[in-house]
Structure formats: structure tokens, C-alpha cells
Short mmCIF file of C-alpha atoms in Angstrom, two decimals:
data_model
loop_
_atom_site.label_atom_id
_atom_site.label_comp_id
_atom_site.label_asym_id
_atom_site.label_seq_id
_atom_site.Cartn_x
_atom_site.Cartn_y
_atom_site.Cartn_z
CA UNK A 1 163.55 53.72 -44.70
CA UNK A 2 160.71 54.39 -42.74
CA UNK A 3 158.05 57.26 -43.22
CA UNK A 4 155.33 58.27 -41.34
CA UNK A 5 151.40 59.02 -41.93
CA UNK A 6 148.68 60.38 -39.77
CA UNK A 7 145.14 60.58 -40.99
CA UNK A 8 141.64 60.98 -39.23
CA UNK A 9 140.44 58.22 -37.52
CA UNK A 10 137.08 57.95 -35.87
CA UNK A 11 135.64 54.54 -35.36
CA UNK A 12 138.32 52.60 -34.63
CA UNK A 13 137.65 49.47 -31.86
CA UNK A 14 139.88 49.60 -28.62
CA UNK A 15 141.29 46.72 -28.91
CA UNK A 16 142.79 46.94 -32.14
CA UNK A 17 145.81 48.15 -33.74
CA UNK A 18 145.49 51.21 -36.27
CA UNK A 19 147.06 48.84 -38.76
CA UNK A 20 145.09 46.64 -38.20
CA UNK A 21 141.70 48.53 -38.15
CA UNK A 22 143.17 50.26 -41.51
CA UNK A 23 142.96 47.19 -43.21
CA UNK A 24 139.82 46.08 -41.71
CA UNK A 25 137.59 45.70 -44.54
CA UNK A 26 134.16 43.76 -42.36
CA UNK A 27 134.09 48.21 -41.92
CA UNK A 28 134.78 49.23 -44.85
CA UNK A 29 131.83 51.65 -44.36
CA UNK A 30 133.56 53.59 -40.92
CA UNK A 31 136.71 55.82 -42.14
CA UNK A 32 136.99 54.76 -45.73
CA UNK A 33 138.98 57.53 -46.72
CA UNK A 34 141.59 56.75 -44.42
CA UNK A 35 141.37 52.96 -45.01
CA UNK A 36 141.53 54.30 -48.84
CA UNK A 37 144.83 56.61 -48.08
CA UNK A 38 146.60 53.67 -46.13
CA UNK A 39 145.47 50.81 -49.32
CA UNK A 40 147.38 53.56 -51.62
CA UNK A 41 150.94 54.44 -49.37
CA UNK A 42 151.05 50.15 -48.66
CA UNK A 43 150.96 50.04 -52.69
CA UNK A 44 153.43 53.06 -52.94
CA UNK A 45 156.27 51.57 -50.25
CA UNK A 46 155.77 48.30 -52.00
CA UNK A 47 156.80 49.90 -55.26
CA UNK A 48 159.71 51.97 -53.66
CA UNK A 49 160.39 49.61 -50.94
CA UNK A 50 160.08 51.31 -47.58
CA UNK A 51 158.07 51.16 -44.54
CA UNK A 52 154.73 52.99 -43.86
CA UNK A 53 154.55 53.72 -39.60
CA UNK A 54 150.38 55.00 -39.73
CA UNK A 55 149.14 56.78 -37.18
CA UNK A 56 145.67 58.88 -36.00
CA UNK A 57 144.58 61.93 -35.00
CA UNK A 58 140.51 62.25 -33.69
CA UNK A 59 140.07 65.69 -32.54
CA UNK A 60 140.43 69.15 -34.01
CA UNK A 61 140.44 72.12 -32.21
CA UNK A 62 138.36 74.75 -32.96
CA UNK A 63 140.98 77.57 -32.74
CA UNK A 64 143.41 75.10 -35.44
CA UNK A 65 142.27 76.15 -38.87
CA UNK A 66 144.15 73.78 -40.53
CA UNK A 67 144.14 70.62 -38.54
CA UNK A 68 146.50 68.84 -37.08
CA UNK A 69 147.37 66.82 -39.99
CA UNK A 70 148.08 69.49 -42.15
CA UNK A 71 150.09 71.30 -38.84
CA UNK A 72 151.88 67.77 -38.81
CA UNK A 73 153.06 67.68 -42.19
CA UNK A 74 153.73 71.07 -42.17
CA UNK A 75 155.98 70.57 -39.15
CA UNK A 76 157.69 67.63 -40.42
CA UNK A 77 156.12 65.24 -37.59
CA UNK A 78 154.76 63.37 -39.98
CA UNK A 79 156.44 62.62 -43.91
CA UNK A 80 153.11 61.89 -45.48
CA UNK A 81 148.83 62.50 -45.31
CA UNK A 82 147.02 59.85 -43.92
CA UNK A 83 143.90 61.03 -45.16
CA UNK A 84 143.13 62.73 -48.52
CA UNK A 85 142.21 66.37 -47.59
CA UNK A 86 140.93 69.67 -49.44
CA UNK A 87 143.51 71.70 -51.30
CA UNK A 88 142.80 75.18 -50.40
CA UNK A 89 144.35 78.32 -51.42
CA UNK A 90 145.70 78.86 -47.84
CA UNK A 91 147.35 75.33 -48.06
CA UNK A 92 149.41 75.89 -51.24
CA UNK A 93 151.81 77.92 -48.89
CA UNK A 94 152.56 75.52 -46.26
CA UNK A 95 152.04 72.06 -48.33
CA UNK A 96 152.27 70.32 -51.58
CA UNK A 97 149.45 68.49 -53.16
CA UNK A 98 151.34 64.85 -54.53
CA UNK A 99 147.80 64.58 -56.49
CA UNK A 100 144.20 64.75 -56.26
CA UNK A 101 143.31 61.20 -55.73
CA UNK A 102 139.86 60.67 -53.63
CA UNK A 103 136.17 61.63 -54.76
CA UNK A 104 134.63 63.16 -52.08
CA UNK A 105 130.89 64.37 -51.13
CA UNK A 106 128.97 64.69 -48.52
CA UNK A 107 125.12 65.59 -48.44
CA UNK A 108 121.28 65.59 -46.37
CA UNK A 109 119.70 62.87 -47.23
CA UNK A 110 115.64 62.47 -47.10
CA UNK A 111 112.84 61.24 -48.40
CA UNK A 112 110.59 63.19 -50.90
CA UNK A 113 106.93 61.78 -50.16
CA UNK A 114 103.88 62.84 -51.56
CA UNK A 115 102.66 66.64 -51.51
CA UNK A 116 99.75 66.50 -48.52
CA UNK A 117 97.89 68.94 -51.16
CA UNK A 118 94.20 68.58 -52.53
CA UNK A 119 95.24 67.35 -56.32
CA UNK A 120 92.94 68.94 -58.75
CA UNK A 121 94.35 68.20 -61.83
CA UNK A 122 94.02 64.25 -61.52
CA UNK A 123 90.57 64.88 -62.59
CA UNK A 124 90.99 67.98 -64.97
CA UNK A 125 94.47 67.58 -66.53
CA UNK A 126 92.96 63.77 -68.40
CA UNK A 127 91.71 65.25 -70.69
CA UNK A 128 93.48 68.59 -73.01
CA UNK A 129 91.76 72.43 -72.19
CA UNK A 130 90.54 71.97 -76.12
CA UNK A 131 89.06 68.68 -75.31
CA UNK A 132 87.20 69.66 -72.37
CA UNK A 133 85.63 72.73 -74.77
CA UNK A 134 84.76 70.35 -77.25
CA UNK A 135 83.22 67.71 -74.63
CA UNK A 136 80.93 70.83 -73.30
CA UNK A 137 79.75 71.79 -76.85
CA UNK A 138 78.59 68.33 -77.07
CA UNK A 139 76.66 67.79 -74.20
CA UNK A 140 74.47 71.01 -75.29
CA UNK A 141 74.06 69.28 -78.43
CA UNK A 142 72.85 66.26 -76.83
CA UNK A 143 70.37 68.60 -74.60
CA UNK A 144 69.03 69.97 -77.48
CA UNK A 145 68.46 66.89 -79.95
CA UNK A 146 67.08 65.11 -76.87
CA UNK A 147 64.87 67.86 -76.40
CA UNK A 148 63.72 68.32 -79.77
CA UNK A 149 63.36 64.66 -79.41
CA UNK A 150 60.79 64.21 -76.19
CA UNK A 151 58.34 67.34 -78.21
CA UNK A 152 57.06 63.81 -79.81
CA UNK A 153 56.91 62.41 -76.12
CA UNK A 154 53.90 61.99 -73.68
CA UNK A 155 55.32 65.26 -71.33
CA UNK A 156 53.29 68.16 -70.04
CA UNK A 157 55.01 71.22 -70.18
CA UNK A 158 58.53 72.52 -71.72
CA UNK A 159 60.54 72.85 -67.95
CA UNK A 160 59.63 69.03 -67.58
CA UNK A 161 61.12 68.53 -71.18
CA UNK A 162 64.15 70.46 -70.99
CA UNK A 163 64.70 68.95 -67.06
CA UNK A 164 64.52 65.05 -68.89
CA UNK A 165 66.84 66.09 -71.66
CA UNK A 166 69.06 67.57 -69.16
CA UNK A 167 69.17 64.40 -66.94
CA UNK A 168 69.20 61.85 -69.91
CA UNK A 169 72.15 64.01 -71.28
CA UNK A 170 74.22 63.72 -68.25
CA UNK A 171 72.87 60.01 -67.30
CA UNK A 172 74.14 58.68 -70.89
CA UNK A 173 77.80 60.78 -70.71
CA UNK A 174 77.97 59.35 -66.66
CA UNK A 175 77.12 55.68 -67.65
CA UNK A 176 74.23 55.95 -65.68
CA UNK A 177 71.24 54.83 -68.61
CA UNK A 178 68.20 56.56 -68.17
CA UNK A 179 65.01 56.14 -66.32
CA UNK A 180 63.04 57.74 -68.82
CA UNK A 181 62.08 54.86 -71.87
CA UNK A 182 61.56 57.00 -74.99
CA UNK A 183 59.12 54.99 -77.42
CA UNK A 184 60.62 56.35 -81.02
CA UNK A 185 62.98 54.37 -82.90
CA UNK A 186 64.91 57.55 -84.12
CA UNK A 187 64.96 58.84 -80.05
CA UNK A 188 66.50 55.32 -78.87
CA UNK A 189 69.26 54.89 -81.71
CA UNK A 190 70.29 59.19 -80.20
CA UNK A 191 70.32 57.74 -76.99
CA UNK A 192 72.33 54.32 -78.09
CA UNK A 193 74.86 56.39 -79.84
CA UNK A 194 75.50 59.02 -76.86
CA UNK A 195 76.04 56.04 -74.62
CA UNK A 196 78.81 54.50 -77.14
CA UNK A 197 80.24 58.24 -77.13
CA UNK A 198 80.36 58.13 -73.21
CA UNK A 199 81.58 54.96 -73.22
CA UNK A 200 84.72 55.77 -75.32
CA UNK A 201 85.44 59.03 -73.63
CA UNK A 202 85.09 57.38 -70.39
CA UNK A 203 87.96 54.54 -71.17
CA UNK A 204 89.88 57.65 -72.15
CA UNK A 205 89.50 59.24 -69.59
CA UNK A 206 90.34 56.77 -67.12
CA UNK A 207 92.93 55.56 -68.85
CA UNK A 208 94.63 58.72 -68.69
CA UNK A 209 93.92 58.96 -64.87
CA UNK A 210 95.58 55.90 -64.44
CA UNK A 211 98.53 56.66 -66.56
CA UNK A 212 99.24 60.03 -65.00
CA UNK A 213 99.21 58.72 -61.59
CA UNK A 214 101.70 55.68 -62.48
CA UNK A 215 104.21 57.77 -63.95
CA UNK A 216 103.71 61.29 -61.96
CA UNK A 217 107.13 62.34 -60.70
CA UNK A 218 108.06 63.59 -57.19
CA UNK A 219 108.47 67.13 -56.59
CA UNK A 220 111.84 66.57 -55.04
CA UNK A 221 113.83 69.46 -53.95
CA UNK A 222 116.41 71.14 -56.07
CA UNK A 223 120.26 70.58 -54.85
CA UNK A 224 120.14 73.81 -53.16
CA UNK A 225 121.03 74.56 -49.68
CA UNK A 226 118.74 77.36 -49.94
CA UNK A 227 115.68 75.23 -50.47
CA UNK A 228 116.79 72.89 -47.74
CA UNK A 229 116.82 76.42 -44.87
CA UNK A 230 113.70 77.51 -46.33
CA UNK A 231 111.48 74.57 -45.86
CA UNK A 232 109.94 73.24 -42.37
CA UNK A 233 112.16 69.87 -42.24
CA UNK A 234 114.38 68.32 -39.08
CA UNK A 235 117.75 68.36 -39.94
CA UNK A 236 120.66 66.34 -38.03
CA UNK A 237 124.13 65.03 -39.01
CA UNK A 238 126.90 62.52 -38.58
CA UNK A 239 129.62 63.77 -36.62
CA UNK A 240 132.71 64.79 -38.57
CA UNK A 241 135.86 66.18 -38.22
CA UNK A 242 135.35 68.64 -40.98
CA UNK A 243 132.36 69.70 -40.45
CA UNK A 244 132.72 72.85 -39.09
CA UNK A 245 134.66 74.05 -41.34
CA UNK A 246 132.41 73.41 -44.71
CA UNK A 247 129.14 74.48 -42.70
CA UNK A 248 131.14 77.94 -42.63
CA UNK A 249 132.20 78.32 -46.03
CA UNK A 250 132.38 81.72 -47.50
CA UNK A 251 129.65 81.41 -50.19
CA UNK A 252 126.17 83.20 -49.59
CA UNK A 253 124.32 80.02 -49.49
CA UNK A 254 126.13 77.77 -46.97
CA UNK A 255 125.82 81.35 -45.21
CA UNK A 256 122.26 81.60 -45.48
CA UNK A 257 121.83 78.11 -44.18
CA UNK A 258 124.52 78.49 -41.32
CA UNK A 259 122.93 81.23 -39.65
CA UNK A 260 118.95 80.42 -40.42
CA UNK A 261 118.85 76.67 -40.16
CA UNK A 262 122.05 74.77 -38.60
CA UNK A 263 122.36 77.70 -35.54
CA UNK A 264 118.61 77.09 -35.04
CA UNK A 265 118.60 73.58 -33.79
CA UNK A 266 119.71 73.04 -30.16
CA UNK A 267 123.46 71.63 -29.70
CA UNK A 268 122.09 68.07 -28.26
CA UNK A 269 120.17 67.59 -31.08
CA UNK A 270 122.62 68.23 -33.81
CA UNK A 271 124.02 64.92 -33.54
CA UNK A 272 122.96 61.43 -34.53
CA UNK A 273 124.96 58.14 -35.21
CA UNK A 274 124.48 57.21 -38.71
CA UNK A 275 121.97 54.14 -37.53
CA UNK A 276 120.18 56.51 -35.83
CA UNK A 277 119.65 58.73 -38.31
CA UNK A 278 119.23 56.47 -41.58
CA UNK A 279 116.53 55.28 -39.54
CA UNK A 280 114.79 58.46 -39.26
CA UNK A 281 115.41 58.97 -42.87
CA UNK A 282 113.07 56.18 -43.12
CA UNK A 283 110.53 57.18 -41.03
CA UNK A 284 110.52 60.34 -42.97
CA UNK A 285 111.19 62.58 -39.76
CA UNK A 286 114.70 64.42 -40.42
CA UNK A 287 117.15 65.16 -43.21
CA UNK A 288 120.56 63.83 -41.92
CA UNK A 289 123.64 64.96 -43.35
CA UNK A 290 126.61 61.84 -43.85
CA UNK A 291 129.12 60.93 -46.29
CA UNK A 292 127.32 59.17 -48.90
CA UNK A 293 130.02 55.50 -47.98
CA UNK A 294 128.62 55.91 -44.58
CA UNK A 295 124.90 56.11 -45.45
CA UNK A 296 124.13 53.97 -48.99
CA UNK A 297 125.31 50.76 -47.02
CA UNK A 298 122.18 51.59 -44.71
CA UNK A 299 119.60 52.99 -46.81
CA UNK A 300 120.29 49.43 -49.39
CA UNK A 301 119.62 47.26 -45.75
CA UNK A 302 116.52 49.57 -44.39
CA UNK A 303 115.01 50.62 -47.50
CA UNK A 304 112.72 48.99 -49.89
CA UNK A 305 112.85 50.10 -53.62
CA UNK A 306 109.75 52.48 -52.97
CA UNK A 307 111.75 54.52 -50.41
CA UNK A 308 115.06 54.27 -52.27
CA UNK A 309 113.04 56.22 -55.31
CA UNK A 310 112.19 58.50 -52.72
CA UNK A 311 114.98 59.34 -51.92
CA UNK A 312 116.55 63.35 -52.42
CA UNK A 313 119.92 64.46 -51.57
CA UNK A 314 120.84 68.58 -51.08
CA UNK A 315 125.08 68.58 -50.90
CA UNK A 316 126.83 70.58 -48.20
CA UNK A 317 130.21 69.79 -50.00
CA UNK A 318 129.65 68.93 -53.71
CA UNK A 319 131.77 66.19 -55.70
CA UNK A 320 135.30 67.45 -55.64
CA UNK A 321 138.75 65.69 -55.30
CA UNK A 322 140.92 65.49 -52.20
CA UNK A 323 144.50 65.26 -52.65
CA UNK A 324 147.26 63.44 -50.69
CA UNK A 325 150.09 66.10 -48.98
CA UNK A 326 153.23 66.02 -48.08
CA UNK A 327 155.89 68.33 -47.11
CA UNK A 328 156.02 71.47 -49.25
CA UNK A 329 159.43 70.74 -50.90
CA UNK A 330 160.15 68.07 -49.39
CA UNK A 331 162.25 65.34 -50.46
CA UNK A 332 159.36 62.54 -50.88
CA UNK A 333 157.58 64.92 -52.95
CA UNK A 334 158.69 63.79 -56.44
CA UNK A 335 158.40 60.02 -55.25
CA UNK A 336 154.92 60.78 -54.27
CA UNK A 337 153.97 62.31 -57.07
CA UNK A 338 155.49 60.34 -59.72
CA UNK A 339 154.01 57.04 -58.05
CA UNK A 340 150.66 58.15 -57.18
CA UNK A 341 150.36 58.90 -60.74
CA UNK A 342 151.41 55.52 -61.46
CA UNK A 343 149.20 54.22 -59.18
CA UNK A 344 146.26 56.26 -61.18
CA UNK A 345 147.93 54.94 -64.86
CA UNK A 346 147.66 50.82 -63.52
CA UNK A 347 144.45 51.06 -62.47
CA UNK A 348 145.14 50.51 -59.02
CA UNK A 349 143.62 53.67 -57.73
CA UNK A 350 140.08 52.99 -59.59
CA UNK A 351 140.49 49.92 -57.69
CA UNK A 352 140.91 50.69 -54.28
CA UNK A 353 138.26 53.64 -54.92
CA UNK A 354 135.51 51.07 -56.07
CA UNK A 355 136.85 49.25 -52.98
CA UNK A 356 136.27 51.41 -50.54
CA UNK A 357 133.37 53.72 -51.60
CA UNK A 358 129.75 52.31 -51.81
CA UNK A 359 127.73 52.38 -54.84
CA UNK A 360 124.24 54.37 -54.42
CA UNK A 361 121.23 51.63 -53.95
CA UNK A 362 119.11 51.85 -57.81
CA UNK A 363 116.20 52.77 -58.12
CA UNK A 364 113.86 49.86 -60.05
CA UNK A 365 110.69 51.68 -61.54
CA UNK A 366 109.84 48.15 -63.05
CA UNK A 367 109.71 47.34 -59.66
CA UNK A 368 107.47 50.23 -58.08
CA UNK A 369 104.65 48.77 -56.62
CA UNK A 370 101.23 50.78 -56.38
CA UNK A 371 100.54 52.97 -53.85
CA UNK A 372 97.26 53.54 -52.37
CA UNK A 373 95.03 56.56 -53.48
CA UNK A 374 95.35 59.10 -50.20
CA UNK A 375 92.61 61.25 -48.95
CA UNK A 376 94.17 64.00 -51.00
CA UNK A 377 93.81 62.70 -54.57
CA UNK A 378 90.34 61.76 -53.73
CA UNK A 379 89.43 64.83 -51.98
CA UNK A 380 88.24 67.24 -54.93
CA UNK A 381 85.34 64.34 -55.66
CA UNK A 382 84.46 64.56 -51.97
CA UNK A 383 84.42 68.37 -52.03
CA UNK A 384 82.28 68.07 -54.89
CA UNK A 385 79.84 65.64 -53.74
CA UNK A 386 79.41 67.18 -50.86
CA UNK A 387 79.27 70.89 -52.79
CA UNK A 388 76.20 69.29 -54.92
CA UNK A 389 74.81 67.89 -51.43
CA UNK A 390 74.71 71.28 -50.15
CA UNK A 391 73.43 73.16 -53.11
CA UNK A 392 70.14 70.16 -53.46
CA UNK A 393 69.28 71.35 -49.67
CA UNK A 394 69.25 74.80 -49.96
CA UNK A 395 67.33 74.39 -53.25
CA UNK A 396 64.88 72.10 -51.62
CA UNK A 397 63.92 74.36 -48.38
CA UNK A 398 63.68 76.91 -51.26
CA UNK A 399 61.02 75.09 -52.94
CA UNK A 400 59.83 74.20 -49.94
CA UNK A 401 58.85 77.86 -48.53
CA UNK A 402 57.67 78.56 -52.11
CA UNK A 403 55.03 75.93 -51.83
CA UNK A 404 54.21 76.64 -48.33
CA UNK A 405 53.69 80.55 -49.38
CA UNK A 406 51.45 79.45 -52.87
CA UNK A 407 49.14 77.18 -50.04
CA UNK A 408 48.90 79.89 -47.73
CA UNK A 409 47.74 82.31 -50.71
#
């Protein structure tokens, strides 16, 4: 007995039969789920002893809403599915799902770098809000022991006083010592003990810096197809049969990003081979939308463990299972059914799945190797240098023009 199958076949080399290239595992990568489908029906004739004739289909029309494997089996062309489909409501009238059988998914894939954002809490969020009240209390007990202190000091007047305790206050918490040598014993063991004080809070406090930064997680973007037509991002995608036909699914999300993101982008652009656009994954340029087989392969060649950490994925079609038709009440149904379940029961299935699928590259964070500081971690110590800059000049021509207008007087 011989029975026939038809699946969707994209990639297949000229030269080379569709048996052939079905069993071609040097691509396991390129129409897996057919290569998958064909693995399972060889195992299935072997068990019931008849002949599997395979056979392709690469286009689908627009005005078909079912395809023309479904419309094949459907018509009796063809006895079984080549290729594990979606079991819709619509389909349970025309065909019979033997059993679900292949885990399917397809997603955008891009990389989540760091936020191009001035990052003030590196330097406040060290140390707790309660901490930081406690540190200020301290420093104006410091100002006024060390001014109580330098009364018994060589100084002139109380604003020359106060401005040394001030500046020895801040010099000792900074690390800075002090140019000022007081001469009592009783002054120099305050000062000695403020600088131990400093010097604790500072290894604290950088230790903390250092900490947060190492383990600070990327703000990746939720699993929503929302977030993905909201934000500013290039998107692209592997060309696919189904396509299409998820992009216009009925729910108010793949809506939303139908109409405001995927109709936006000009038809030649849509496009990209999965080389292509792995690639520009990497560079960080596009989010490009492939079946998770086709793309891991490329992103484990291209992509060091850095970038593979970086890496965020927003699902058009989330995991679900495909299922394996034939004829609605046909006479192959029960064998179908009863051996694809055997198939499942054996183990064989698990097997030709972890054959033909590709296992997501991991992500080593005993591996992650440091990154440099950017502009915009450092740029709130710049703004405040420069801040302090600013304020010392317009203070200075201020003093300036007040000791120009005493001389004049």
C-alpha cells in the first residue's frame, strides 16, 4: 500500500530529491518541521508496513485560507500531512487531527543593550535613604566639634573658623587629609578618627557601587507585542508560509501591531534571509522575527556569551502544538492515531523532536565579562563637577565686583 504526504517545503536544493532533502540532516536547521513530519510517517509505515510517496507544496495563495495542504487532504489528493499544522476551529469540519505532535513558536528576536539614560542612582542608591540621613547628621557633627575645636587655634575671626571646619569636615569624609595642621592632641585624635570613619564608609560605599553594577539586570522588554509596536525599533522577518495568517490573528494585540507597526515598514524591506538578519540582530539594528530552529543555530555561531545574555524575544505565535491531519473520517485515521500515539509512548517522538529542533544557546553569568563604564553612568559626576565649576565662577566675579566697589568707596 502506498499513501501519500505533502508538506511545506522551502529550502530545498535543485538538484535533489524531496526524499532525499527530507532526510538531509547537514540542514537540519531549513524546514525542520517537515523533515520532523517525514522522520515520524517513515517510523509509522515501518510499523504498519506501507510506503510513504512525500511530496511539497511552496506557495500559498492569498485568497486560500486554508492552504493547500489542508485543501489536499481535504480533497483526498493527498492520504496524510506532511507538515504538522494548527488545529483551528474552522479545520475540525473538513479534517481530523491524528494528534498534536510538534512544539511550535515563532518570535522577534533582539538584543536588549544598555538604557542610553544618565544613571543617577549608581551614586545615590549605595547607600539606604536612612543611611544617607544619618551620614548628613554626622558631617554637621564633625563641623561643629571641629569648630569648637580650632576656638583653641591661631585663627582670626569666626567665618575663617567655621570655613576650616567646613573644609576639614569634607576633606577627612572625601579622603582628601587636610591642609590645615591642628597643634592639640585632643583636635588630631577628632581628625584621626573621622578619617577611619571615611575610610570605612568609603569601602562601603564602593563596594556597593561595584556590586550593583555587576549584577544590575537588563530592562528587557516584556513578551508583549504591544511593547514591541510601541517602541522606536527596526523590525524584519524570515519569510514564511504562515505568516500572514498569524500576523492577522483576531486578538487586539496582534491587531494593534498589524496595523501600527508591520503595515508601516515598506514591502522591500519586510524581508531578510535568516543570515541576514541574525546578523543585524548582532549589530543591534532590527528585531527579526524566525522560528526559533532557524535562528539559535546562528545566534550560538555569531554571538558571544555577552550578546547571548542580551538577548530578548517578544512571540508572534506562542508555544503551542501542531498536529498531524488526515482525512476527516477517513480510513487511515485510526492507524494514525493509534500509532502516532505509540510513537509518543516509545519515546520515539521526544526523539526525533530533540532531533530536529535546536536547543536555545545558555546564557553563562560566570562567564560575563566586564563591560566598560559608558559616558552615561559617569555622567551625573561630570554634571556635577562641572555644576560646582560653574557655581565657584559666578561666586568669584561676585566677590570680585564686591571688592572692586569697597576700593572705589
Amino acid at each position: 500500500m502506498t499513501l501519500k504526504s505533502s508538506g511545506y517545503v522551502n529550502y530545498r536544493p535543485k538538484g535533489m530529491t524531496v526524499s532525499d532533502y527530507l532526510q538531509d540532516y547537514e540542514t537540519n536547521t531549513l524546514d525542520s518541521m517537515a523533515k520532523f513530519s517525514y522522520a515520524i510517517w517513515l517510523h509509522v509505515s515501518e510499523l504498519f508496513n506501507f510506503t510513504i510517496v512525500p511530496g511539497e507544496f511552496t506557495k500559498w495563495e492569498k485568497t486560500d485560507k486554508q492552504g493547500p495542504m489542508v485543501n489536499g487532504v481535504t480533497r483526498r489528493d493527498q492520504d496524510l500531512s506532511g507538515t504538522a499544522a494548527l488545529f483551528t476551529a474552522y479545520r475540525t469540519e473538513i479534517v481530523s487531527c491524528a494528534a498534536p505532535y510538534w512544539p511550535f513558536r515563532t518570535c522577534f528576536m533582539f538584543r536588549t543593550q544598555q538604557a542610553k539614560d544618565i544613571k543617577v542612582n549608581t551614586f545615590i542608591r549605595p547607600l539606604a535613604p536612612n543611611c544617607w540621613c544619618f551620614l548628613l547628621i554626622v558631617i554637621i557633627l564633625i563641623c561643629a566639634e571641629f569648630l569648637f575645636f580650632l576656638n583653641h587655634e591661631n585663627l582670626q575671626n569666626f567665618w575663617e573658623k567655621f570655613s576650616v571646619a567646613v573644609l576639614l569636615s569634607i576633606g577627612s569624609l572625601c579622603q582628601q587629609g587636610s591642609a590645615f595642621l591642628p597643634n592639640k592632641s585632643y583636635y588630631r585624635i577628632s581628625f584621626i578618627s573621622t578619617m577611619i570613619f571615611s575610610l570605612l564608609m568609603y569601602n562601603y560605599y564602593s563596594a556597593s557601587i561595584i556590586s550593583s553594577r555587576l549584577n544590575e539586570p537588563l530592562n528587557k522588554m516584556n513578551d508583549s507585542l504591544l511593547s514591541l509596536s510601541k517602541s522606536e525599533m527596526k523590525i524584519a522577518s524570515e519569510h514564511q508560509i504562515y505568516l500572514d495568517y498569524f500576523l492577522q490573528g483576531k486578538d487586539w494585540e496582534t491587531k494593534t501591531f498589524y496595523k501600527k507597526k508591520w503595515l508601516k515598514i515598506p514591502k522591500a524591506k519586510r524581508y531578510l534571509l535568516p543570515s541576514e538578519g541574525i546578523r543585524q540582530v548582532l549589530d543591534g539594528k532590527i528585531a527579526y522575527h524566525t522560528d526559533p530552529i532557524v535562528g539559535y543555530p546562528l545566534i550560538g555561531k555569531l554571538f558571544n556569551n555577552q550578546q547571548i545574555c542580551e538577548l530578548t524575544e517578544v512571540h508572534l505565535v506562542p508555544p503551542t502544538e501542531f498536529c498531524f491531519f488526515v482525512s476527516r473520517n477517513g480510513s487511515f485515521f485510526e492507524i494514525s492515531k493509534i500509532a502516532l500515539l505509540k510513537m509518543f509512548e516509545v519515546g520515539i517522538r521526544q526523539r526525533q523532536v530533540k532531533r530536529w529542533t535546536a536547543r536555545k544557546p545558555l546564557c553563562r553569568k560566570d562567564l560575563m565579562s566586564i563591560s566598560s563604564v559608558t559616558i552615561y553612568e559617569v555622567a551625573f559626576a561630570l554634571i556635577l563637577l562641572i555644576t560646582g565649576i560653574f557655581i565657584s565662577i559666578m561666586i568669584c566675579g561676585f566677590e570680585y565686583l564686591t571688592f572692586f566697589r569697597i576700593k572705589g568707596k
